[in-house]
Amino acid sequence: MSERKQHWQEVWTTKSPEAVSWHQDDPTLSLELIRAAGLRKDAAIIDVGGGASVLVDRLLERGYVHVAVLDIAEAALRQSAERLGPMGDDVTWIESDVLDWKPVPGLFDLWHDRAVFHFLRDPAEQAAYVELMRTALGPEATVIIAAFAPDGPDRCSGLPTARHDLASLSALLGAEFRLMDDRREAHVTPGGKIQNFVWCRFLRQ
Ligand SMILES: C[S@@+](CC[C@H](N)C(=O)[O-])C[C@H]1O[C@@H](n2cnc3c(N)ncnc32)[C@H](O)[C@@H]1O
């Protein structure tokens, strides 16, 4: 097992999902930006590094029928699947390091990543992530990424993080992805700390 997988598997087996710093009762901004993408209900959506987020629950409730959640930690996916019960049978659960994943080319219409990309600090890994994203997405797909902002934390879950702004995310994704929308968010952790995030919605041209 890789060190990265071991780390996250341990997090998800030792901490309650409501206690982790990134916990949200409701993924408000994710849903707002997904709605803005104007997808059909049969669009294929993937939540990359979805953890135990309730985003998948909210998407199913809104009638999206092709939802996938990818995470490196089996324990995170299991928590979400157990929470959903029989509804979870309709979700595609993918246990993989995103960098090792071999997606079906062009399958997805929307890529959502909240607080995952910023763990990749090595430029080669960042480039590999973007290349994989390009492969997984169709020609007019949407990308929603939320990452720590320049005045956000430089660590999370004991790991160092990169920090991003509109310019760095746009440059990393390349000219093929046009910035359509952005937000700043002051996320309040369950412990009451503020974490500043930048959110971007891109459309593939
Ligand atoms: C900070 S949490 C965010 C979880 C979720 N996106 C949310 O907003 O609640 C980061 C998540 O990414 C997963 N993760 C970290 N590195 C990963 C990688 N290289 N590939 C896939 N998943 C990864 C972790 O297991 C964890 O669930």
PDB file of C-alpha atoms in Angstrom, residues 68-138:
ATOM      1  CA  ALA A  68     -19.300   8.344  -9.657  1.00  0.00           C
ATOM      2  CA  VAL A  69     -17.180   8.918  -6.567  1.00  0.00           C
ATOM      3  CA  LEU A  70     -13.460   8.208  -6.665  1.00  0.00           C
ATOM      4  CA  ASP A  71     -11.291   8.079  -3.566  1.00  0.00           C
ATOM      5  CA  ILE A  72      -7.966   6.583  -2.586  1.00  0.00           C
ATOM      6  CA  ALA A  73      -9.461   5.381   0.715  1.00  0.00           C
ATOM      7  CA  GLU A  74     -11.829   2.432   0.626  1.00  0.00           C
ATOM      8  CA  ALA A  75     -13.026   3.404   4.127  1.00  0.00           C
ATOM      9  CA  ALA A  76     -14.330   6.765   2.878  1.00  0.00           C
ATOM     10  CA  LEU A  77     -16.271   5.182   0.021  1.00  0.00           C
ATOM     11  CA  ARG A  78     -17.686   2.552   2.360  1.00  0.00           C
ATOM     12  CA  GLN A  79     -18.989   5.233   4.742  1.00  0.00           C
ATOM     13  CA  SER A  80     -20.801   6.986   1.907  1.00  0.00           C
ATOM     14  CA  ALA A  81     -22.174   3.733   0.488  1.00  0.00           C
ATOM     15  CA  GLU A  82     -23.462   2.678   3.939  1.00  0.00           C
ATOM     16  CA  ARG A  83     -25.015   6.090   4.548  1.00  0.00           C
ATOM     17  CA  LEU A  84     -26.860   5.908   1.214  1.00  0.00           C
ATOM     18  CA  GLY A  85     -28.090   2.350   1.672  1.00  0.00           C
ATOM     19  CA  PRO A  86     -29.846   0.952  -1.429  1.00  0.00           C
ATOM     20  CA  MET A  87     -29.506   4.330  -3.229  1.00  0.00           C
ATOM     21  CA  GLY A  88     -25.761   3.735  -3.160  1.00  0.00           C
ATOM     22  CA  ASP A  89     -26.193   0.813  -5.566  1.00  0.00           C
ATOM     23  CA  ASP A  90     -26.733   3.382  -8.328  1.00  0.00           C
ATOM     24  CA  VAL A  91     -23.383   5.077  -7.687  1.00  0.00           C
ATOM     25  CA  THR A  92     -20.112   4.031  -9.334  1.00  0.00           C
ATOM     26  CA  TRP A  93     -17.575   3.743  -6.501  1.00  0.00           C
ATOM     27  CA  ILE A  94     -13.951   3.898  -7.657  1.00  0.00           C
ATOM     28  CA  GLU A  95     -11.229   3.064  -5.155  1.00  0.00           C
ATOM     29  CA  SER A  96      -8.024   4.467  -6.632  1.00  0.00           C
ATOM     30  CA  ASP A  97      -5.321   7.057  -6.298  1.00  0.00           C
ATOM     31  CA  VAL A  98      -6.499   9.553  -8.902  1.00  0.00           C
ATOM     32  CA  LEU A  99      -3.008   9.451 -10.431  1.00  0.00           C
ATOM     33  CA  ASP A 100      -3.224   5.667 -10.979  1.00  0.00           C
ATOM     34  CA  TRP A 101      -6.753   5.681 -12.355  1.00  0.00           C
ATOM     35  CA  LYS A 102      -7.346   4.590 -15.966  1.00  0.00           C
ATOM     36  CA  PRO A 103     -10.566   6.367 -16.957  1.00  0.00           C
ATOM     37  CA  VAL A 104     -12.720   5.481 -19.940  1.00  0.00           C
ATOM     38  CA  PRO A 105     -11.775   8.267 -22.391  1.00  0.00           C
ATOM     39  CA  GLY A 106     -14.359  11.038 -22.755  1.00  0.00           C
ATOM     40  CA  LEU A 107     -16.896   9.473 -20.395  1.00  0.00           C
ATOM     41  CA  PHE A 108     -17.506  12.300 -17.941  1.00  0.00           C
ATOM     42  CA  ASP A 109     -19.376  15.590 -18.388  1.00  0.00           C
ATOM     43  CA  LEU A 110     -18.420  17.065 -15.037  1.00  0.00           C
ATOM     44  CA  TRP A 111     -15.344  16.728 -12.833  1.00  0.00           C
ATOM     45  CA  HIS A 112     -15.688  17.963  -9.244  1.00  0.00           C
ATOM     46  CA  ASP A 113     -12.745  18.211  -6.863  1.00  0.00           C
ATOM     47  CA  ARG A 114     -13.034  19.888  -3.488  1.00  0.00           C
ATOM     48  CA  ALA A 115      -9.823  19.897  -1.472  1.00  0.00           C
ATOM     49  CA  VAL A 116      -7.954  17.122  -3.293  1.00  0.00           C
ATOM     50  CA  PHE A 117      -5.868  18.744  -6.047  1.00  0.00           C
ATOM     51  CA  HIS A 118      -4.149  20.979  -3.489  1.00  0.00           C
ATOM     52  CA  PHE A 119      -2.447  17.920  -1.956  1.00  0.00           C
ATOM     53  CA  LEU A 120      -0.466  17.571  -5.196  1.00  0.00           C
ATOM     54  CA  ARG A 121       2.530  19.875  -4.868  1.00  0.00           C
ATOM     55  CA  ASP A 122       4.937  18.264  -7.320  1.00  0.00           C
ATOM     56  CA  PRO A 123       4.522  19.922 -10.764  1.00  0.00           C
ATOM     57  CA  ALA A 124       4.854  16.505 -12.451  1.00  0.00           C
ATOM     58  CA  GLU A 125       1.952  15.160 -10.364  1.00  0.00           C
ATOM     59  CA  GLN A 126      -0.129  18.270 -11.049  1.00  0.00           C
ATOM     60  CA  ALA A 127       0.484  17.840 -14.795  1.00  0.00           C
ATOM     61  CA  ALA A 128      -0.380  14.128 -14.594  1.00  0.00           C
ATOM     62  CA  TYR A 129      -3.650  14.975 -12.795  1.00  0.00           C
ATOM     63  CA  VAL A 130      -4.623  17.472 -15.506  1.00  0.00           C
ATOM     64  CA  GLU A 131      -3.737  15.010 -18.261  1.00  0.00           C
ATOM     65  CA  LEU A 132      -5.899  12.367 -16.631  1.00  0.00           C
ATOM     66  CA  MET A 133      -8.731  14.843 -16.257  1.00  0.00           C
ATOM     67  CA  ARG A 134      -8.459  15.678 -19.981  1.00  0.00           C
ATOM     68  CA  THR A 135      -8.685  11.987 -20.828  1.00  0.00           C
ATOM     69  CA  ALA A 136     -11.680  11.359 -18.577  1.00  0.00           C
ATOM     70  CA  LEU A 137     -13.719  14.327 -19.841  1.00  0.00           C
ATOM     71  CA  GLY A 138     -15.810  14.818 -22.943  1.00  0.00           C
TER      72      GLY A 138
END
